[in-house]
Amino acid sequence: MLAHKEVDIITEKANTLIEAMPYIRRFNGKTIIVKYGGSAMVDETLKANVIRDVALLKLVGLKPIIVHGGGKEISKWVKLSGKEPEFYNGLRVTDKDTMNIAEMVLNKVNKELVGLMQKMGVNAVGLCGKDGNMIRCTKKKPDGKDIGFVGEVEKVNVELLETLMERDFIPVIAPIGLSRKYEPYNINADDAACAVAKAMNAEKLVFLTDIEGILMDPDNKKTLISEMDVNTAKEFIADGIVGGGMMPKLQNCIDAIEEGVSRVHILDGRMAHCLLLEFFTEKGIGTAILKEPLF
Amino acid sequence: MLAHKEVDIITEKANTLIEAMPYIRRFNGKTIIVKYGGSAMVDETLKANVIRDVALLKLVGLKPIIVHGGGKEISKWVKLSGKEPEFYNGLRVTDKDTMNIAEMVLNKVNKELVGLMQKMGVNAVGLCGKDGNMIRCTKKKPDGKDIGFVGEVEKVNVELLETLMERDFIPVIAPIGLSRKYEPYNINADDAACAVAKAMNAEKLVFLTDIEGILMDPDNKKTLISEMDVNTAKEFIADGIVGGGMMPKLQNCIDAIEEGVSRVHILDGRMAHCLLLEFFTEKGIGTAILKEPLF
Amino acid sequence: MLAHKEVDIITEKANTLIEAMPYIRRFNGKTIIVKYGGSAMVDETLKANVIRDVALLKLVGLKPIIVHGGGKEISKWVKLSGKEPEFYNGLRVTDKDTMNIAEMVLNKVNKELVGLMQKMGVNAVGLCGKDGNMIRCTKKKPDGKDIGFVGEVEKVNVELLETLMERDFIPVIAPIGLSRKYEPYNINADDAACAVAKAMNAEKLVFLTDIEGILMDPDNKKTLISEMDVNTAKEFIADGIVGGGMMPKLQNCIDAIEEGVSRVHILDGRMAHCLLLEFFTEKGIGTAILKEPLF
Amino acid sequence: MLAHKEVDIITEKANTLIEAMPYIRRFNGKTIIVKYGGSAMVDETLKANVIRDVALLKLVGLKPIIVHGGGKEISKWVKLSGKEPEFYNGLRVTDKDTMNIAEMVLNKVNKELVGLMQKMGVNAVGLCGKDGNMIRCTKKKPDGKDIGFVGEVEKVNVELLETLMERDFIPVIAPIGLSRKYEPYNINADDAACAVAKAMNAEKLVFLTDIEGILMDPDNKKTLISEMDVNTAKEFIADGIVGGGMMPKLQNCIDAIEEGVSRVHILDGRMAHCLLLEFFTEKGIGTAILKEPLF
Amino acid sequence: MLAHKEVDIITEKANTLIEAMPYIRRFNGKTIIVKYGGSAMVDETLKANVIRDVALLKLVGLKPIIVHGGGKEISKWVKLSGKEPEFYNGLRVTDKDTMNIAEMVLNKVNKELVGLMQKMGVNAVGLCGKDGNMIRCTKKKPDGKDIGFVGEVEKVNVELLETLMERDFIPVIAPIGLSRKYEPYNINADDAACAVAKAMNAEKLVFLTDIEGILMDPDNKKTLISEMDVNTAKEFIADGIVGGGMMPKLQNCIDAIEEGVSRVHILDGRMAHCLLLEFFTEKGIGTAILKEPLF
Amino acid sequence: MLAHKEVDIITEKANTLIEAMPYIRRFNGKTIIVKYGGSAMVDETLKANVIRDVALLKLVGLKPIIVHGGGKEISKWVKLSGKEPEFYNGLRVTDKDTMNIAEMVLNKVNKELVGLMQKMGVNAVGLCGKDGNMIRCTKKKPDGKDIGFVGEVEKVNVELLETLMERDFIPVIAPIGLSRKYEPYNINADDAACAVAKAMNAEKLVFLTDIEGILMDPDNKKTLISEMDVNTAKEFIADGIVGGGMMPKLQNCIDAIEEGVSRVHILDGRMAHCLLLEFFTEKGIGTAILKEPLF
């Protein structure tokens, strides 16, 4: 016979599974884009957690696609090659040498991730924007300035992604695009994730970040905003309510919504299993930006 | 920011979901037969729990079929009609009038269950063995004795079940068979569940019962046997270790194994969400009878 | 060598088969709803005839669905339970107890019919409106009066029917609907047949009745009207030409036409093989109500 | 109201349709080869009857293939060209000129038949053994004698036939084969029909002939044999019971059975609708040769 | 080691294959109609070349259909039958006897071509407009004059062509149509090719002729026009620039363009492998008539 | 009118295309593995030629897979990192650092190739053995010696390759395997090509090398052996006829044949369009090793 304590634990477990049910039903067969970056890409435990979470999303019927960056490691290798990493408005100034390094590092990160996913029983395929002619781009010129091989996504050809997903492979995408002249270009990973989400008519785009979400007062974590519609988000930026490091993240979300994704999430990738908790429990975490006003 | 307590709860939830992962993977696409009976069919809360559990099994990729009985209610209606229910070796002696009542009651129970499942968002279809020429039987003659319209399953035609399951309907089966002369026969629900499990090459057959499982000492619930192979089960019966009300249940399990099902479970249907806990947590509950010896 | 007489018989047979050819061609692959009721449901010989006819319709490529009532038998059981059956405008006043009886009787009739069809080699599946969430309804309030669990069809979900028919099962439907609160409701069988015909884009809806068809003079069977368009039908009712027991039948036909069925037939179910004769011979029988005027 | 007489006729019609039912069921989806020849190819009324019958076979689910000859007309054209038709053991001695004439005549007959079938609403496609590389042959040398371009079927490639039949076209085949050197060869129409029947695993092969069937006494039509097994057929030939013009016909049937067709029929093509009567009525006509002994 | 000379030849070969690449890509999966006539149908070497070319078109992914005439041979046989061939405005005056001869000759030519194609490994199927109810026509009355069984295409039913081409058979079509009364009619082969091209949404229609193409000066082969748009073509005819035997050919091309074919070619069938050269090399040959103006 | 010279050229072109026909037919739908290495990977013109050739193979219906190495570039980067490349029996001694470099370089080469292929209109997808769990390996221990992360292919999972090829993507594979512990291992590119060829039941495996083929006398290019069977190849090695740099290449071919590939080719990748010439012209080039003896 089970002890009282055991009965409590068992009941709790059953409740958690039951609590997940409506969410599993709602997301069944839906495409979900996970922008994977920040600490969750560095810390080995967090990394394993993210992969386990993605595996569970897949298992219960969601269709995840991972888009990752490689930020810190690119800078490390640029330095090793004797150059100083240079940025303009948060975008990496990318000459030919830097682009070569970026491509090598991004593909390295990409295949490492695939190897780790295979180890954990997740059938991943590592791709960049060249594969299947997937990500086509033009040169991005912030304020009209030429900062080198930095691309703006022009078109995402989804045939390769659809082919793989139909057969239950999970695509893992490094943000490299092909220009009209078929040169490789560096694409901002957030931008790439937005573009893929839009092209795939994704149900949800999730940014794994190193912040709790959007805070009214950046110094007070109790001021976390759980949900906001896109117009409110714009006002926050216009009114300077959200500023500093949070501003570009929020702008990313707004862009994604405006590119047709109906729901964008900023999750704290430092929190174990944040993906599961966001997808399968009543108490969502982080900040959700929605297309429609809430009331 | 989340309080410590909240973090603990969240971690617990995430762990429960992660714990379920290997089981979801293992049972993905597998057919599972649930013999539904006992208290779980009477108590409204338990009933709702069972349906929710079945819904979750379906959602995460299993293919459940429900086979139910109607025992107590048949006896009630037989009495109302002025007769005294009669049994021989645990089988209902079934004359023509009793058969009419049995059929009416079983179909009533069947459609009530379907209505309840629809209410809870589970797309069920209520069937008896006549539908799709599904359950064909011969007369069962225990010890050579004719006890009327009591059938022994001869053949289960699976085409209707497969047709429905391919399109994600959940079959709910009342244990009525068609004799060679196409007369309706009363089939013991446990027998029907075994026969369906065998014909569908089910991965697992689960009996929802009113006992904790097989106990070494029927008066001591601490003597619950978690797993046993089929030969041990036979020895237990031969040696009289298991007796009384438990014996026929155990015999059912042995029969199922011998008819080709690789794993049979006796669960305590009085325990909330026993199906979920059995399928998705490490600590299985009740007693499992396995084809192969354990070591 | 064949005798003269034999040659005549053989020629007659060949002609009958050849006569059927254009009709078989015309109805090939078309969905046909048969509202099954009246004497044809009581008399054993007529019953066997109807099933044989339905089997032949199926064999030569039509797609029949049967919707049946259970009228007289429900009243019989209501009386047995000690109540007096009560009607309002031809609709059964249905309290909770009466609904329970209606459901039991309808499912009993349903499965009896399925058993008989199986016996005659017709692969039927017995359903009610709960199965596959098929018939959803609201409360019907004639003249604003609440007469209990009597439903008005709101929606017919055809997925289950289509699933079964694709695999050559013949659906047999008992007219029970699910209310928005998922309670079972009694639906008039003619209404249910109309709603199913409309939802399935049926080619034809046939009512098996106990009348020859619509008569100009109800006392003179020579005044049978073979075909009429829906507007004429309405005028007949408005002008009181058709009245008495025939009026509601004709109104049913008008409703069916207005719900989108292009051809509705009133057949005399007391005539052997009336279905075959209507479908496959030049001389149609009974009364046909057509969408379009005849000239 | 229907007069008594009318009721009788109607009942008769219904009975004929019902009588056809088990045969329709039995032959559903089965491939049937009709060797079309004799009077039924000359008389315009009989021709129209045969086509109507084939149309009905198709409509109710059989899959007919027609193989025709062109015997008399070939001889007529050979004579017109100034030659005397020559035969050896019933096979046409076929020099190059005769082969040219035979091919032209057979294709003419073929396309005339197709035109007539189209006129009667039957979607036929006219083929010879060259089309789709269908009939490959070697030279036939009766008693080792070279009689020119007369072929013995070596292989029937069924892909073209299957392609057409899947889409409900009815193949009409002129018996011309391609030799290993890809020259056209004249094939005996009965032989071609046998070979096609075998290659298509036909359920039945029917010879439309100008005889009633096999008679014990060729001068007494009352001695018609309705059914015989293949061994009896061989004995009849061996014992000289069947002789004269009937012998080669019977030998054809024996060959067909031995090439794997399970049932071969000799029908009297001079009898109107003989195909329908054979396929769809209890009283089969003509003589059936069966693989298995009758008892 | 290869000699210099050999290296040159090999390089040339490689270049030819590489040169073909963009054309193969462009025409991949496209339907191409080849109107086959003139010398290429008479000369055995040219005939073999055309078939080889068609085989190669098929092999590398194009979908060819051949429409052939039988002109000279029909006249030969009409004369043999004792009549003088008669024409009106280039159309054969066709009484019943002439029609019979035309049909026989066209089918003879058709099946001869199929036999030759089979010999060269090309899986052809010979059809006329009767097969599959393919070519339906009305009587053509040039200047209101009745010239007998000469048809104007009314409708091309493409189902048979599509069925065959899906399974990689190459249709070879004799230009015989069925009138509304289902009588065979003689169709001008150029007209038939146009009609088939239009109905099949062909990418290209190619006329194999006995001229080099359209010449500005019919006596000077250096004045060959390589490409012209349809309006220019009309002007040429209106202005009398192109006249004599070339005029009707050009009018055919204009008609084809106006019936929806985007590109029509006049090729010189007397030139070996003209099809290959037109399809797969940069230097097209003959004259192309295009829908759109060239600049 | 065409000049004589032009006619000659045109005839030559047509002949080349016709010459290719039987080869296109023979290889249609067949899987071809191209081991891509040597000069053809370094020289930009040769590289473009190889890609164009592969594109043409694909266009005309073959199914190519490219497996490439990265040999010289790995050594270059190892040196840059301050180490001296070390080999044992031709295999790279691969410590952890070297493996990291090898993986980075191979993926860089892989994606560069994919980018170039996309630029030339070839829809490639760059993969390594981690993707889709494709190449699983164990540690290779030549003479029992541990030389680090050097793998021996244990299993090739073909699902990913088949998925991509069904949708007309061309897989480009970098020879990295996953060990049982899911660590990346360096696989010899020739070995990887053999293993993929075997797993995919490839029709042909082609090694693009920097030698003309197998020479009887390595100093005399006129002694090139065009074809040899596998047993002769073994004898050549045993007898020391073939030695030096040619020996390992020949051994590779023998291994491939023994692993089930029926035809292996050694081509001189320095020769322009060697793939086309080998596949589509009568005069094959290089040396073919065949399973079966030649006579």
PDB file of N, CA and C in Angstrom, chain B residues 73-121:
ATOM      1  N   GLU B  73     -25.336  -3.388 -13.775  1.00  0.00           N
ATOM      2  CA  GLU B  73     -26.558  -2.809 -14.291  1.00  0.00           C
ATOM      3  C   GLU B  73     -27.435  -3.845 -15.007  1.00  0.00           C
ATOM      4  N   ILE B  74     -26.804  -4.834 -15.648  1.00  0.00           N
ATOM      5  CA  ILE B  74     -27.606  -5.890 -16.281  1.00  0.00           C
ATOM      6  C   ILE B  74     -28.424  -6.616 -15.225  1.00  0.00           C
ATOM      7  N   SER B  75     -27.742  -6.994 -14.137  1.00  0.00           N
ATOM      8  CA  SER B  75     -28.449  -7.699 -13.055  1.00  0.00           C
ATOM      9  C   SER B  75     -29.608  -6.864 -12.524  1.00  0.00           C
ATOM     10  N   LYS B  76     -29.366  -5.561 -12.368  1.00  0.00           N
ATOM     11  CA  LYS B  76     -30.415  -4.678 -11.860  1.00  0.00           C
ATOM     12  C   LYS B  76     -31.655  -4.749 -12.745  1.00  0.00           C
ATOM     13  N   TRP B  77     -31.425  -4.658 -14.074  1.00  0.00           N
ATOM     14  CA  TRP B  77     -32.559  -4.668 -15.004  1.00  0.00           C
ATOM     15  C   TRP B  77     -33.206  -6.041 -15.099  1.00  0.00           C
ATOM     16  N   VAL B  78     -32.410  -7.094 -14.978  1.00  0.00           N
ATOM     17  CA  VAL B  78     -32.996  -8.439 -14.986  1.00  0.00           C
ATOM     18  C   VAL B  78     -33.948  -8.574 -13.806  1.00  0.00           C
ATOM     19  N   LYS B  79     -33.498  -8.095 -12.646  1.00  0.00           N
ATOM     20  CA  LYS B  79     -34.370  -8.145 -11.458  1.00  0.00           C
ATOM     21  C   LYS B  79     -35.635  -7.337 -11.687  1.00  0.00           C
ATOM     22  N   LEU B  80     -35.488  -6.122 -12.237  1.00  0.00           N
ATOM     23  CA  LEU B  80     -36.650  -5.277 -12.509  1.00  0.00           C
ATOM     24  C   LEU B  80     -37.654  -6.009 -13.391  1.00  0.00           C
ATOM     25  N   SER B  81     -37.148  -6.863 -14.273  1.00  0.00           N
ATOM     26  CA  SER B  81     -38.048  -7.586 -15.185  1.00  0.00           C
ATOM     27  C   SER B  81     -38.679  -8.776 -14.478  1.00  0.00           C
ATOM     28  N   GLY B  82     -38.295  -8.975 -13.222  1.00  0.00           N
ATOM     29  CA  GLY B  82     -38.943 -10.013 -12.445  1.00  0.00           C
ATOM     30  C   GLY B  82     -38.189 -11.321 -12.358  1.00  0.00           C
ATOM     31  N   LYS B  83     -36.972 -11.340 -12.887  1.00  0.00           N
ATOM     32  CA  LYS B  83     -36.200 -12.577 -12.805  1.00  0.00           C
ATOM     33  C   LYS B  83     -35.073 -12.452 -11.798  1.00  0.00           C
ATOM     34  N   GLU B  84     -34.547 -13.589 -11.412  1.00  0.00           N
ATOM     35  CA  GLU B  84     -33.383 -13.581 -10.540  1.00  0.00           C
ATOM     36  C   GLU B  84     -32.144 -13.878 -11.394  1.00  0.00           C
ATOM     37  N   PRO B  85     -31.169 -12.984 -11.403  1.00  0.00           N
ATOM     38  CA  PRO B  85     -29.950 -13.250 -12.177  1.00  0.00           C
ATOM     39  C   PRO B  85     -29.314 -14.561 -11.737  1.00  0.00           C
ATOM     40  N   GLU B  86     -28.861 -15.331 -12.697  1.00  0.00           N
ATOM     41  CA  GLU B  86     -28.302 -16.635 -12.386  1.00  0.00           C
ATOM     42  C   GLU B  86     -26.914 -16.745 -13.019  1.00  0.00           C
ATOM     43  N   PHE B  87     -25.963 -17.346 -12.295  1.00  0.00           N
ATOM     44  CA  PHE B  87     -24.601 -17.464 -12.821  1.00  0.00           C
ATOM     45  C   PHE B  87     -24.125 -18.898 -12.749  1.00  0.00           C
ATOM     46  N   TYR B  88     -23.268 -19.259 -13.654  1.00  0.00           N
ATOM     47  CA  TYR B  88     -22.622 -20.562 -13.587  1.00  0.00           C
ATOM     48  C   TYR B  88     -21.131 -20.331 -13.802  1.00  0.00           C
ATOM     49  N   ASN B  89     -20.350 -20.682 -12.807  1.00  0.00           N
ATOM     50  CA  ASN B  89     -18.898 -20.439 -12.882  1.00  0.00           C
ATOM     51  C   ASN B  89     -18.565 -18.996 -13.249  1.00  0.00           C
ATOM     52  N   GLY B  90     -19.311 -18.079 -12.681  1.00  0.00           N
ATOM     53  CA  GLY B  90     -19.032 -16.667 -12.941  1.00  0.00           C
ATOM     54  C   GLY B  90     -19.579 -16.157 -14.251  1.00  0.00           C
ATOM     55  N   LEU B  91     -20.186 -17.046 -15.066  1.00  0.00           N
ATOM     56  CA  LEU B  91     -20.783 -16.614 -16.337  1.00  0.00           C
ATOM     57  C   LEU B  91     -22.287 -16.487 -16.164  1.00  0.00           C
ATOM     58  N   ARG B  92     -22.857 -15.417 -16.755  1.00  0.00           N
ATOM     59  CA  ARG B  92     -24.285 -15.188 -16.607  1.00  0.00           C
ATOM     60  C   ARG B  92     -25.068 -16.179 -17.459  1.00  0.00           C
ATOM     61  N   VAL B  93     -25.955 -16.948 -16.803  1.00  0.00           N
ATOM     62  CA  VAL B  93     -26.860 -17.806 -17.555  1.00  0.00           C
ATOM     63  C   VAL B  93     -27.828 -16.884 -18.284  1.00  0.00           C
ATOM     64  N   THR B  94     -27.883 -17.014 -19.617  1.00  0.00           N
ATOM     65  CA  THR B  94     -28.514 -15.982 -20.431  1.00  0.00           C
ATOM     66  C   THR B  94     -29.578 -16.560 -21.349  1.00  0.00           C
ATOM     67  N   ASP B  95     -30.841 -16.510 -20.888  1.00  0.00           N
ATOM     68  CA  ASP B  95     -31.904 -16.941 -21.803  1.00  0.00           C
ATOM     69  C   ASP B  95     -32.235 -15.785 -22.748  1.00  0.00           C
ATOM     70  N   LYS B  96     -33.203 -15.984 -23.633  1.00  0.00           N
ATOM     71  CA  LYS B  96     -33.511 -14.993 -24.667  1.00  0.00           C
ATOM     72  C   LYS B  96     -33.855 -13.632 -24.048  1.00  0.00           C
ATOM     73  N   ASP B  97     -34.727 -13.653 -23.009  1.00  0.00           N
ATOM     74  CA  ASP B  97     -35.129 -12.387 -22.380  1.00  0.00           C
ATOM     75  C   ASP B  97     -33.930 -11.693 -21.754  1.00  0.00           C
ATOM     76  N   THR B  98     -33.110 -12.474 -21.072  1.00  0.00           N
ATOM     77  CA  THR B  98     -31.926 -11.890 -20.445  1.00  0.00           C
ATOM     78  C   THR B  98     -31.001 -11.300 -21.486  1.00  0.00           C
ATOM     79  N   MET B  99     -30.883 -11.997 -22.610  1.00  0.00           N
ATOM     80  CA  MET B  99     -30.026 -11.494 -23.685  1.00  0.00           C
ATOM     81  C   MET B  99     -30.547 -10.149 -24.187  1.00  0.00           C
ATOM     82  N   ASN B 100     -31.874 -10.063 -24.369  1.00  0.00           N
ATOM     83  CA  ASN B 100     -32.449  -8.785 -24.811  1.00  0.00           C
ATOM     84  C   ASN B 100     -32.110  -7.670 -23.841  1.00  0.00           C
ATOM     85  N   ILE B 101     -32.254  -7.975 -22.566  1.00  0.00           N
ATOM     86  CA  ILE B 101     -31.940  -6.963 -21.548  1.00  0.00           C
ATOM     87  C   ILE B 101     -30.457  -6.626 -21.591  1.00  0.00           C
ATOM     88  N   ALA B 102     -29.628  -7.668 -21.655  1.00  0.00           N
ATOM     89  CA  ALA B 102     -28.176  -7.443 -21.666  1.00  0.00           C
ATOM     90  C   ALA B 102     -27.785  -6.532 -22.825  1.00  0.00           C
ATOM     91  N   GLU B 103     -28.364  -6.813 -23.993  1.00  0.00           N
ATOM     92  CA  GLU B 103     -28.000  -6.020 -25.165  1.00  0.00           C
ATOM     93  C   GLU B 103     -28.426  -4.564 -24.973  1.00  0.00           C
ATOM     94  N   MET B 104     -29.644  -4.403 -24.470  1.00  0.00           N
ATOM     95  CA  MET B 104     -30.130  -3.037 -24.282  1.00  0.00           C
ATOM     96  C   MET B 104     -29.267  -2.288 -23.279  1.00  0.00           C
ATOM     97  N   VAL B 105     -28.956  -2.951 -22.176  1.00  0.00           N
ATOM     98  CA  VAL B 105     -28.174  -2.294 -21.127  1.00  0.00           C
ATOM     99  C   VAL B 105     -26.759  -1.988 -21.631  1.00  0.00           C
ATOM    100  N   LEU B 106     -26.144  -2.952 -22.301  1.00  0.00           N
ATOM    101  CA  LEU B 106     -24.768  -2.739 -22.758  1.00  0.00           C
ATOM    102  C   LEU B 106     -24.698  -1.586 -23.765  1.00  0.00           C
ATOM    103  N   ASN B 107     -25.690  -1.522 -24.669  1.00  0.00           N
ATOM    104  CA  ASN B 107     -25.673  -0.429 -25.636  1.00  0.00           C
ATOM    105  C   ASN B 107     -25.957   0.912 -24.963  1.00  0.00           C
ATOM    106  N   LYS B 108     -26.812   0.887 -23.941  1.00  0.00           N
ATOM    107  CA  LYS B 108     -27.092   2.104 -23.176  1.00  0.00           C
ATOM    108  C   LYS B 108     -25.811   2.598 -22.496  1.00  0.00           C
ATOM    109  N   VAL B 109     -25.122   1.700 -21.815  1.00  0.00           N
ATOM    110  CA  VAL B 109     -23.865   2.050 -21.154  1.00  0.00           C
ATOM    111  C   VAL B 109     -22.866   2.561 -22.202  1.00  0.00           C
ATOM    112  N   ASN B 110     -22.847   1.882 -23.306  1.00  0.00           N
ATOM    113  CA  ASN B 110     -21.917   2.221 -24.387  1.00  0.00           C
ATOM    114  C   ASN B 110     -22.132   3.646 -24.869  1.00  0.00           C
ATOM    115  N   LYS B 111     -23.364   3.984 -25.173  1.00  0.00           N
ATOM    116  CA  LYS B 111     -23.622   5.302 -25.743  1.00  0.00           C
ATOM    117  C   LYS B 111     -23.518   6.403 -24.674  1.00  0.00           C
ATOM    118  N   GLU B 112     -23.840   6.056 -23.423  1.00  0.00           N
ATOM    119  CA  GLU B 112     -23.628   7.030 -22.343  1.00  0.00           C
ATOM    120  C   GLU B 112     -22.152   7.408 -22.247  1.00  0.00           C
ATOM    121  N   LEU B 113     -21.326   6.385 -22.338  1.00  0.00           N
ATOM    122  CA  LEU B 113     -19.884   6.601 -22.258  1.00  0.00           C
ATOM    123  C   LEU B 113     -19.422   7.465 -23.433  1.00  0.00           C
ATOM    124  N   VAL B 114     -19.934   7.167 -24.621  1.00  0.00           N
ATOM    125  CA  VAL B 114     -19.563   7.948 -25.809  1.00  0.00           C
ATOM    126  C   VAL B 114     -19.984   9.407 -25.617  1.00  0.00           C
ATOM    127  N   GLY B 115     -21.212   9.620 -25.103  1.00  0.00           N
ATOM    128  CA  GLY B 115     -21.681  10.995 -24.880  1.00  0.00           C
ATOM    129  C   GLY B 115     -20.753  11.742 -23.929  1.00  0.00           C
ATOM    130  N   LEU B 116     -20.360  11.067 -22.858  1.00  0.00           N
ATOM    131  CA  LEU B 116     -19.483  11.679 -21.866  1.00  0.00           C
ATOM    132  C   LEU B 116     -18.116  11.990 -22.481  1.00  0.00           C
ATOM    133  N   MET B 117     -17.632  11.060 -23.305  1.00  0.00           N
ATOM    134  CA  MET B 117     -16.333  11.278 -23.952  1.00  0.00           C
ATOM    135  C   MET B 117     -16.405  12.473 -24.905  1.00  0.00           C
ATOM    136  N   GLN B 118     -17.464  12.557 -25.679  1.00  0.00           N
ATOM    137  CA  GLN B 118     -17.625  13.704 -26.574  1.00  0.00           C
ATOM    138  C   GLN B 118     -17.613  14.994 -25.762  1.00  0.00           C
ATOM    139  N   LYS B 119     -18.320  14.970 -24.637  1.00  0.00           N
ATOM    140  CA  LYS B 119     -18.390  16.167 -23.781  1.00  0.00           C
ATOM    141  C   LYS B 119     -16.994  16.599 -23.351  1.00  0.00           C
ATOM    142  N   MET B 120     -16.121  15.621 -23.160  1.00  0.00           N
ATOM    143  CA  MET B 120     -14.765  15.941 -22.712  1.00  0.00           C
ATOM    144  C   MET B 120     -13.785  16.050 -23.895  1.00  0.00           C
ATOM    145  N   GLY B 121     -14.361  16.190 -25.073  1.00  0.00           N
ATOM    146  CA  GLY B 121     -13.518  16.469 -26.242  1.00  0.00           C
ATOM    147  C   GLY B 121     -12.833  15.250 -26.845  1.00  0.00           C
TER     148      GLY B 121
END
